Tab-separated table of C-alpha atoms in Angstrom:
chain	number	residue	atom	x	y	z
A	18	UNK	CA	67.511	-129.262	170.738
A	19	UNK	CA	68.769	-125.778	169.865
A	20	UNK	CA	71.970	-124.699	171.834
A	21	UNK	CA	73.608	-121.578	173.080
A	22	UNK	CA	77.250	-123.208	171.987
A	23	UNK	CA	78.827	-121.068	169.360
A	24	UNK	CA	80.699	-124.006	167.816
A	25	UNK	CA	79.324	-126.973	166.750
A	26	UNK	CA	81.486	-128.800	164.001
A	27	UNK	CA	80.643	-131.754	161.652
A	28	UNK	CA	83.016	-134.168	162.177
A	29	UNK	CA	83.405	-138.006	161.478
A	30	UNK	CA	84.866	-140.304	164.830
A	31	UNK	CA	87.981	-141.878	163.838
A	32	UNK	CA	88.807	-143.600	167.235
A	33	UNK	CA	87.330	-144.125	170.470
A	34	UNK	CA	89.114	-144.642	173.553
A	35	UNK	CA	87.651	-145.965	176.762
A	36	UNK	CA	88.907	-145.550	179.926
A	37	UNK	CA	87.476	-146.441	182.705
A	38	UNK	CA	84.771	-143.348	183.821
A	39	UNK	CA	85.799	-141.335	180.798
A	40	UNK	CA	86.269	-142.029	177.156
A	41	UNK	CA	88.388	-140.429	174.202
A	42	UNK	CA	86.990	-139.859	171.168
A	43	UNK	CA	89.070	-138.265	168.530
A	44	UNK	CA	87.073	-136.180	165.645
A	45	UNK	CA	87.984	-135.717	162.274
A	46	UNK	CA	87.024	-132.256	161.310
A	47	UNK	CA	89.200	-132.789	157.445
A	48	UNK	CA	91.808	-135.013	155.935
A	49	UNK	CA	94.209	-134.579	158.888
A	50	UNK	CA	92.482	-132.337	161.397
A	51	UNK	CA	91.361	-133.734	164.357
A	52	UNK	CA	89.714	-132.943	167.388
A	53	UNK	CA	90.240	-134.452	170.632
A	54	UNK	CA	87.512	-134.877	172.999
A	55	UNK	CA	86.889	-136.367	176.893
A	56	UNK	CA	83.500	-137.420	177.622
A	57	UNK	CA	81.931	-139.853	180.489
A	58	UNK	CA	82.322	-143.208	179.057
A	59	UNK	CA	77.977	-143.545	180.029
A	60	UNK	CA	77.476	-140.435	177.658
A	61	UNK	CA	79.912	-142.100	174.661
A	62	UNK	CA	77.619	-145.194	175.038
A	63	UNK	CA	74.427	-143.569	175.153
A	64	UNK	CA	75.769	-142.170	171.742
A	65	UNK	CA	76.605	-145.008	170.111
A	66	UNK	CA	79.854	-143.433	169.413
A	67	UNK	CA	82.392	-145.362	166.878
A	68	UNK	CA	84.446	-145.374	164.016
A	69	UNK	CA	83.145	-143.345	161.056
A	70	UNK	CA	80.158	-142.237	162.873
A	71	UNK	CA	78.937	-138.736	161.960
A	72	UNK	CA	79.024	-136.458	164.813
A	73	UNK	CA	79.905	-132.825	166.015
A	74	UNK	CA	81.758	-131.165	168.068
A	75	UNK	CA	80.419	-128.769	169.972
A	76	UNK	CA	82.381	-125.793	171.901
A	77	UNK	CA	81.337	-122.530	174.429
A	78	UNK	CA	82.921	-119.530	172.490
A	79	UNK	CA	83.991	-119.146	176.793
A	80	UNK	CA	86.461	-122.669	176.410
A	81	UNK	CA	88.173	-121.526	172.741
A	82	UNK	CA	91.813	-119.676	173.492
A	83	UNK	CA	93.148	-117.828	170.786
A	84	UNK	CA	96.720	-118.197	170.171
A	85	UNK	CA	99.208	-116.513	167.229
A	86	UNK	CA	102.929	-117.893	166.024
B	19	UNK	CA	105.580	-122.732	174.385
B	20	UNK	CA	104.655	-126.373	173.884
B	21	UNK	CA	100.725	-126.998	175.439
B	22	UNK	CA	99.359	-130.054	176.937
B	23	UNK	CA	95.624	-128.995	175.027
B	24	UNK	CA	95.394	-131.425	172.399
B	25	UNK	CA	93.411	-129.382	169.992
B	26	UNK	CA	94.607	-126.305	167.884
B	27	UNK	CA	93.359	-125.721	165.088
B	28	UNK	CA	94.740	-123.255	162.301
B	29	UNK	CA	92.272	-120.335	161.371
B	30	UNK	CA	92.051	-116.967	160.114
B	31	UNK	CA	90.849	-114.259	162.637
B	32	UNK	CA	87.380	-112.555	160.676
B	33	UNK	CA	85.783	-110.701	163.067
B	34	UNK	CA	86.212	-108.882	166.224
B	35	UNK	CA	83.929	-107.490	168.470
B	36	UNK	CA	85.445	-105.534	171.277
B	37	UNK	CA	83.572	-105.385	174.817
B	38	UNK	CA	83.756	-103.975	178.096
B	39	UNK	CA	85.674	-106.180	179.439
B	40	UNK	CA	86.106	-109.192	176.797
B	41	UNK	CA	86.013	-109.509	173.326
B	42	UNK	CA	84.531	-111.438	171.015
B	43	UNK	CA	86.699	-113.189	167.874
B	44	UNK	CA	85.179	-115.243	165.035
B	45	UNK	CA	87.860	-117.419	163.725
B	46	UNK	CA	87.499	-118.946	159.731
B	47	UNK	CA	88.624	-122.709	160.148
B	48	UNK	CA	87.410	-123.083	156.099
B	49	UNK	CA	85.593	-121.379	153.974
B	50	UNK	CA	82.356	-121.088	155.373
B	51	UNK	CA	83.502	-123.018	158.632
B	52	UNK	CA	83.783	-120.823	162.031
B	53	UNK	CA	84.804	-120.855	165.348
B	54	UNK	CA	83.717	-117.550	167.988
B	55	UNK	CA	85.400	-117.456	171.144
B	56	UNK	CA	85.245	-115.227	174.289
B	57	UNK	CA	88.615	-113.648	175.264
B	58	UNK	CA	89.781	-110.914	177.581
B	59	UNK	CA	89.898	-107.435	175.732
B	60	UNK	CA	93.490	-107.174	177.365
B	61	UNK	CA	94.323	-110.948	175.548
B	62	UNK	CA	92.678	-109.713	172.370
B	63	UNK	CA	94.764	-106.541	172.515
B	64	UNK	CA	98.139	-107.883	173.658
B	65	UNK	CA	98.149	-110.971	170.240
B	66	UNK	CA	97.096	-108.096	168.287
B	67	UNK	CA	93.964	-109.921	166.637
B	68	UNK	CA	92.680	-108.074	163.751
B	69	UNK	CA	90.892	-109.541	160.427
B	70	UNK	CA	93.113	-111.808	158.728
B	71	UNK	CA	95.329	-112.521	160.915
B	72	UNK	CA	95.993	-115.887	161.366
B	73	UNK	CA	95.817	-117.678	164.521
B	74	UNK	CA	94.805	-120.723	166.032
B	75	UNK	CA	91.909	-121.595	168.158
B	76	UNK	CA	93.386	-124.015	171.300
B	77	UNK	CA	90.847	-126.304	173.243
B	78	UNK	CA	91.051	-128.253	175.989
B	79	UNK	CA	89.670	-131.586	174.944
B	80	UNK	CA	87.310	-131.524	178.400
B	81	UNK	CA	85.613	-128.674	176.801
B	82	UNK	CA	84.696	-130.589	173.901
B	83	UNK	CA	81.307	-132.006	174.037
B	84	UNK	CA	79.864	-134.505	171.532
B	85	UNK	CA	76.307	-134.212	169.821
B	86	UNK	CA	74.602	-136.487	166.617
B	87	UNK	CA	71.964	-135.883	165.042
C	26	UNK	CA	70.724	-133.282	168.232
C	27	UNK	CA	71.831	-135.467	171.136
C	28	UNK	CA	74.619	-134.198	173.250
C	29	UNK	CA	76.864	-135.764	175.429
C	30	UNK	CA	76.699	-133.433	178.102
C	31	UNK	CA	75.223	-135.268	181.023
C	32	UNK	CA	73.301	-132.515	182.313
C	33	UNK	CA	70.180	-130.798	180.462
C	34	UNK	CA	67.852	-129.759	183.292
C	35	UNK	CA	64.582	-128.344	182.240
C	36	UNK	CA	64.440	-124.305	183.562
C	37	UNK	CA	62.202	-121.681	182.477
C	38	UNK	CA	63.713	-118.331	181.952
C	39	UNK	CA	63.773	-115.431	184.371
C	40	UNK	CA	65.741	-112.742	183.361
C	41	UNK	CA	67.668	-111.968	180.941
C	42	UNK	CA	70.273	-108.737	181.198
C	43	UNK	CA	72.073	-107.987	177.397
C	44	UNK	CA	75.806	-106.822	178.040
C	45	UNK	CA	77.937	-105.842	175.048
C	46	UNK	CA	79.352	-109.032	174.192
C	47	UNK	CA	77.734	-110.955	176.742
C	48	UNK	CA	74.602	-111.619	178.127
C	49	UNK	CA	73.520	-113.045	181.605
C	50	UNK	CA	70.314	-115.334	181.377
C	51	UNK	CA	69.063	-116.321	184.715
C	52	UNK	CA	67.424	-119.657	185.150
C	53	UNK	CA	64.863	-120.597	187.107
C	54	UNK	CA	64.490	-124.685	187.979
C	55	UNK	CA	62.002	-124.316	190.623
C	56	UNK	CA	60.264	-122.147	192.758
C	57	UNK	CA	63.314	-120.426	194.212
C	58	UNK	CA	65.662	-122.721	192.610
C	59	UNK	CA	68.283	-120.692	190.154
C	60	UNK	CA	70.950	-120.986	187.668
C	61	UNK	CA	72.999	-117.931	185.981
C	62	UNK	CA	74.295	-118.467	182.921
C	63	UNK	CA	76.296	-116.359	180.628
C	64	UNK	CA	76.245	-116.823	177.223
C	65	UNK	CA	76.992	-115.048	174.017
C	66	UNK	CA	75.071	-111.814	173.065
C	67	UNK	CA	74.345	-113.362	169.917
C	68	UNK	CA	73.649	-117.025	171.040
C	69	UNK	CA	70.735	-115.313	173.263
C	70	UNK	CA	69.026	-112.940	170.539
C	71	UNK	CA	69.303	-116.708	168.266
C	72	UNK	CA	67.500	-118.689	170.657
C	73	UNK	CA	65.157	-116.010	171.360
C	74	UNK	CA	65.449	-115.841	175.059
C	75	UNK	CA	62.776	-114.182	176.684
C	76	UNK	CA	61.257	-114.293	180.257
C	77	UNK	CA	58.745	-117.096	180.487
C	78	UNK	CA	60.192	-119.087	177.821
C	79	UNK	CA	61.271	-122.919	178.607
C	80	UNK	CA	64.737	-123.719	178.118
C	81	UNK	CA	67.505	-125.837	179.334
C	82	UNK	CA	70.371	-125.054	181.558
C	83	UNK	CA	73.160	-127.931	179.528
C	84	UNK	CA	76.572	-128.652	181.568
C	85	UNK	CA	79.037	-131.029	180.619
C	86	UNK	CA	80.185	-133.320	183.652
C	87	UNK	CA	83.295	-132.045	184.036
C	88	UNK	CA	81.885	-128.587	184.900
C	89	UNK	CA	80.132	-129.457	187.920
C	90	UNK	CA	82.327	-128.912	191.235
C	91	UNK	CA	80.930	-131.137	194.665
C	92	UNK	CA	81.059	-129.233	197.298
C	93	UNK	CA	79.824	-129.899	200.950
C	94	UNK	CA	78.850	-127.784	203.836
D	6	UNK	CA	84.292	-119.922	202.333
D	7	UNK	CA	82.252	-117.650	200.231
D	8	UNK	CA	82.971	-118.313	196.215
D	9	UNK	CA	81.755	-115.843	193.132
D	10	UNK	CA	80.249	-119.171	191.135
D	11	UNK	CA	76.333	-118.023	190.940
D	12	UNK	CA	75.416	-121.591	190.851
D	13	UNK	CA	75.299	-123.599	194.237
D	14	UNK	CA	72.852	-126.152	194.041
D	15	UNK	CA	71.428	-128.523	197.196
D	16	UNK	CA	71.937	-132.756	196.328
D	17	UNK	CA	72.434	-135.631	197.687
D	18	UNK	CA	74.760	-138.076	196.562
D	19	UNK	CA	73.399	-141.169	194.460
D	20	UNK	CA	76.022	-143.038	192.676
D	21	UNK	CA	79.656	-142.517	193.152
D	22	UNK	CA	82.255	-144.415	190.068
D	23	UNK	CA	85.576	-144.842	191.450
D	24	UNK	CA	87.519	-144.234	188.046
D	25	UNK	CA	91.410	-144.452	187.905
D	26	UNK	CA	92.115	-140.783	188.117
D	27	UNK	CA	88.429	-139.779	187.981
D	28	UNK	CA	85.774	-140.101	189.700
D	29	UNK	CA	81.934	-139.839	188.754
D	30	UNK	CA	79.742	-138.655	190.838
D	31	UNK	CA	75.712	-138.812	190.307
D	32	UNK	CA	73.777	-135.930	192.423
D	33	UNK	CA	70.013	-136.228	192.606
D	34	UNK	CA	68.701	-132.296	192.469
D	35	UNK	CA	64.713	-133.519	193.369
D	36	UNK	CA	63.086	-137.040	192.341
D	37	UNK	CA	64.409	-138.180	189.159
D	38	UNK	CA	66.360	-134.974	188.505
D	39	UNK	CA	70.602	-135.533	188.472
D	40	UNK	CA	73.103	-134.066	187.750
D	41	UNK	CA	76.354	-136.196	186.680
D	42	UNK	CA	79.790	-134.323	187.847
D	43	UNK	CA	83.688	-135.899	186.861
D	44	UNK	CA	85.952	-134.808	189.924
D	45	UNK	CA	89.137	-136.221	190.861
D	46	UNK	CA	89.417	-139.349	192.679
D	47	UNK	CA	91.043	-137.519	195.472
D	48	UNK	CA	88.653	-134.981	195.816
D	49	UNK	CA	85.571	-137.620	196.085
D	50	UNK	CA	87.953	-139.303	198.801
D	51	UNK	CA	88.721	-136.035	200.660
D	52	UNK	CA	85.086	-134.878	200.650
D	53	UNK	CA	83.732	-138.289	201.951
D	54	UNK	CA	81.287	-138.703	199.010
D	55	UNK	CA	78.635	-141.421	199.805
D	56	UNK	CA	75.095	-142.050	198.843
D	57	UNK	CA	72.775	-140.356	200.732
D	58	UNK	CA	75.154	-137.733	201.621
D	59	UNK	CA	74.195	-133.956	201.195
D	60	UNK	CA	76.486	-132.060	198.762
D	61	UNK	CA	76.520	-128.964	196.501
D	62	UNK	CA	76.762	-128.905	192.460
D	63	UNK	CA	78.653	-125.633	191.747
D	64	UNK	CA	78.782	-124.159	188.409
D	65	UNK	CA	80.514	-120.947	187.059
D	66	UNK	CA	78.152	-118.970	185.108
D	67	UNK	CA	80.493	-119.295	181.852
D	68	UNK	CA	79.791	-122.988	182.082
D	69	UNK	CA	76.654	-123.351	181.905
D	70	UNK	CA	75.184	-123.998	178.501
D	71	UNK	CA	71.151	-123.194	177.255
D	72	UNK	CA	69.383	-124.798	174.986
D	73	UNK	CA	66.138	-124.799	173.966
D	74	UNK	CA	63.298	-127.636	171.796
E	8	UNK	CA	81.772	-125.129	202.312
E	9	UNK	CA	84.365	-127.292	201.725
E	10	UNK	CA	84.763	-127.650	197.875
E	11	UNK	CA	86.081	-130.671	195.658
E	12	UNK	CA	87.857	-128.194	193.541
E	13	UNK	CA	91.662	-128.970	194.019
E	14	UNK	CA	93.269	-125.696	193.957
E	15	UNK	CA	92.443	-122.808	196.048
E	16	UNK	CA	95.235	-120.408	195.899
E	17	UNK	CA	95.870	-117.646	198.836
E	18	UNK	CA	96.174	-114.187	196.655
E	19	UNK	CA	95.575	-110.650	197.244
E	20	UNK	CA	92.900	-108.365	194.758
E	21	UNK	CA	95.097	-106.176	192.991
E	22	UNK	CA	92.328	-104.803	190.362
E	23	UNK	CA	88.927	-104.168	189.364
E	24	UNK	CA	87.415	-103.824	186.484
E	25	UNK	CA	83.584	-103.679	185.791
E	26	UNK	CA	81.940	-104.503	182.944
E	27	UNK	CA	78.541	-104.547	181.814
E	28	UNK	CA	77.451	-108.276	183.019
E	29	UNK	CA	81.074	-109.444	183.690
E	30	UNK	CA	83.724	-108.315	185.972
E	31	UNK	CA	87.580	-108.808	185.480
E	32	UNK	CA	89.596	-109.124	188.823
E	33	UNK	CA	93.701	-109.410	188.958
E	34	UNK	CA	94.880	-111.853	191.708
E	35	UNK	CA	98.242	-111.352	193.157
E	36	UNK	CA	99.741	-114.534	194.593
E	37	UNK	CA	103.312	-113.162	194.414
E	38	UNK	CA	104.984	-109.998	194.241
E	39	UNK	CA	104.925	-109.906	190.051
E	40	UNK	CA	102.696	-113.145	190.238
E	41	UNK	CA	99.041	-111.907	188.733
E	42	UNK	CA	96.525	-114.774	188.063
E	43	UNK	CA	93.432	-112.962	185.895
E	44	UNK	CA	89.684	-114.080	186.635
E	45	UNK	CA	85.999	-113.393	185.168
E	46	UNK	CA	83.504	-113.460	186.685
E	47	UNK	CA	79.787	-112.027	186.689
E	48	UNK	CA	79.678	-108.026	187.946
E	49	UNK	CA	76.932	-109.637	190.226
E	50	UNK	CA	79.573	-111.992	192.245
E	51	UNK	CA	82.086	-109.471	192.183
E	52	UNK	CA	79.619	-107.339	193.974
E	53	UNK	CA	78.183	-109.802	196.166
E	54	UNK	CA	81.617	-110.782	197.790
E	55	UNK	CA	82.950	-107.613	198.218
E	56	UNK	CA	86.028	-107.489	196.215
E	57	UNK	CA	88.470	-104.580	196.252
E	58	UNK	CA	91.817	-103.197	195.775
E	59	UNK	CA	93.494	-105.360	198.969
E	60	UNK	CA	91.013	-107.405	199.575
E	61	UNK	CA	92.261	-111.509	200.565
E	62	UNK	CA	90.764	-113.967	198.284
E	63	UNK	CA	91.257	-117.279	196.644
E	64	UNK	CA	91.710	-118.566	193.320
E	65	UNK	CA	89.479	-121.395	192.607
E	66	UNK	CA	90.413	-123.466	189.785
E	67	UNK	CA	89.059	-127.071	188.993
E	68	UNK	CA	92.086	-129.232	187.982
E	69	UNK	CA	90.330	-130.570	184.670
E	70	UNK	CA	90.732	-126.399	184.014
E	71	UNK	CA	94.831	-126.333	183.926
E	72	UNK	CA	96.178	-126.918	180.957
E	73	UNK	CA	100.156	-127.717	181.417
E	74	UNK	CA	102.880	-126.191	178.678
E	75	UNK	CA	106.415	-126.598	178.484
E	76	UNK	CA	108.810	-124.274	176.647
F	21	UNK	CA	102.619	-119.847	170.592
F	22	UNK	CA	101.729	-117.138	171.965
F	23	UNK	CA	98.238	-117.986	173.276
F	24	UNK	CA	95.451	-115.719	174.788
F	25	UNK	CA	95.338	-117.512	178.277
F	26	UNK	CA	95.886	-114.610	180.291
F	27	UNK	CA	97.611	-116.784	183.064
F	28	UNK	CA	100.635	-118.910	182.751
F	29	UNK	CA	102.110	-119.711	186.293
F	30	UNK	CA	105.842	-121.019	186.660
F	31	UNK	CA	105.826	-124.675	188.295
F	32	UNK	CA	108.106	-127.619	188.804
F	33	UNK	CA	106.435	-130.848	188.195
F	34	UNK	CA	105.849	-132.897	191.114
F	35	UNK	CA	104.059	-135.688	190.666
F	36	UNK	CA	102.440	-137.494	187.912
F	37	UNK	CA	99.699	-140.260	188.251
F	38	UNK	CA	98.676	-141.871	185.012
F	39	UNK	CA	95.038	-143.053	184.764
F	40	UNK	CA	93.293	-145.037	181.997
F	41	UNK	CA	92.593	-142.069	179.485
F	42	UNK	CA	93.776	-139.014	182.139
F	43	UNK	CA	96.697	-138.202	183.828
F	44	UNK	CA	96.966	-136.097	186.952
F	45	UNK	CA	99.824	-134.019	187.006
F	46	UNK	CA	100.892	-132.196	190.264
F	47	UNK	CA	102.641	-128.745	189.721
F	48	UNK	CA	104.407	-127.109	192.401
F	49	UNK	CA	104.301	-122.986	192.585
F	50	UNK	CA	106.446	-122.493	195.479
F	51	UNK	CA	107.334	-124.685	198.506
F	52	UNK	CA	103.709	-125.493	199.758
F	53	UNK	CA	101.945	-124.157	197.066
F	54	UNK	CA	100.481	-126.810	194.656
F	55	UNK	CA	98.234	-127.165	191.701
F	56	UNK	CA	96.831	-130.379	190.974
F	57	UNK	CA	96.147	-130.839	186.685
F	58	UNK	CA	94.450	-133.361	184.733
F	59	UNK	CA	95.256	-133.711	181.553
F	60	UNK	CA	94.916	-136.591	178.500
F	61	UNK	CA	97.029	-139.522	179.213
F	62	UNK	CA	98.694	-138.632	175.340
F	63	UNK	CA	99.197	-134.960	176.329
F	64	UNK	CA	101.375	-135.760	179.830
F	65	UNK	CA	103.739	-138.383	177.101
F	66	UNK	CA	103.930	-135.655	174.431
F	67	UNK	CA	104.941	-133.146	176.677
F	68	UNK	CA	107.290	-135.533	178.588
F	69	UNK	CA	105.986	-134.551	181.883
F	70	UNK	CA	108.408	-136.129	184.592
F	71	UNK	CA	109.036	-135.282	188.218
F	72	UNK	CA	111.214	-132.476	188.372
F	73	UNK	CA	110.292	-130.814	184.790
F	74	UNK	CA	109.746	-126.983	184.283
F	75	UNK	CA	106.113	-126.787	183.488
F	76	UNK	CA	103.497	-124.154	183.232
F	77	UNK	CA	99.941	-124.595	184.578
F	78	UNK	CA	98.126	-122.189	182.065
F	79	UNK	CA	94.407	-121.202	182.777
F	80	UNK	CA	92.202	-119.451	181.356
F	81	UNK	CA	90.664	-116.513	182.850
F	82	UNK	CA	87.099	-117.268	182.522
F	83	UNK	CA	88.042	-120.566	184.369
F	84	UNK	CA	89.518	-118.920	187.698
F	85	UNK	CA	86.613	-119.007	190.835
F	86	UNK	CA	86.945	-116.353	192.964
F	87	UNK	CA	86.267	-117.117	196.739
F	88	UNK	CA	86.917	-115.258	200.103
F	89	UNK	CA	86.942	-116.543	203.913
């Protein structure tokens, strides 16, 4: 599947936290940049999600603020 | 300001592409690595985003969906 | 690549109206059934969106608002 | 009330997950066609959401994602 | 229609402005209290909205991001 | 941080209901006027979110619905 998203970043999962509809997964992008993400707990199972599992993250260019110092 | 979005991620503003009434801004997380996001032409104008600026690109982690391969 | 958006219904395209940084791509899921969408400029002329062609209207769960009547 | 979200979609309610903050909500659009929506526990308790009830999925244009094969 | 959305905030439309597919519209919920929305030129149209006009903001709580100084 | 977000409202935190991997955070506007937030669990303890706290709900624009009676 080909998407529309602008973003979609190779990351590995270095933790996976499930609650009890949703689930926490947080992404390393590089040595010490991570990505935080909130997905239905179903679509982190369906996924397979955990530790050191390649995956990316994907973003709408719509849901990325820009911010400056 | 201190923000409850758990993601921001240091960048390097590379392109912008100014609309009617938003703008879009490609942000360089790494070499060869980039973000675009969709702001208002009025948010784009007031942080002053030109190339090589740098800037980070803040995400909500609900707005971060997870794909494999 | 497997997402973990929830929702990927199956739509064909209807319309598809090219702003400047923008474009609205209207949806249709059945016979009078339809979904707007407004994606990147760019994103569309990638994907190659045309009327007629099959495509999927993707939302991520925490998107979707219930209402009732 | 009226609202500017293009996307207003007829359901009926097929699975609602009682989550701790959350709550999941599974809409069937037409026979074996849902769509998944996370919406506060509150709001699932205010709107009455049981199976078999008829609701709405709403989407806001900049939400909604296309892909194609 | 009764929405699950949990804010819906009384305000008054202070601007306008068109664009080619999307439409910005200034909110005023307090004297010096703007909120800023986008939406598609084709809601804008469809409800109406001018200078003076009442209207809500809708915003789905997993949409508010919360900052301290 | 200055961020893009073109709205940043002035609240008083009024409630805060902690969930498995979400928080809900209530934010008062003015006497009567409330926005309801959810937020990660980790974001509402980094930013120290108690009843009583200064807070900002910040949105972004593309996220604000606009409805009329």
């Amino acid at each position: 599947m080909e998407i529309s998203a602008r973003n979609a970043l190779k990351t590995t999962v270095k933790k996976v936290v499930t609650g009890s509809v949703n689930t926490e997964v947080t992404l390393e992008l590089a040595p010490g940049v991570e990505l935080v993400s909130i997905i239905t707990k179903t679509s982190a199972d369906n996924l397979g999600l955990v530790e050191g599992k390649q995956a990316y993250a994907v973003i709408k260019a719509s849901d990325v603020i820009v911010a400056i110092d």
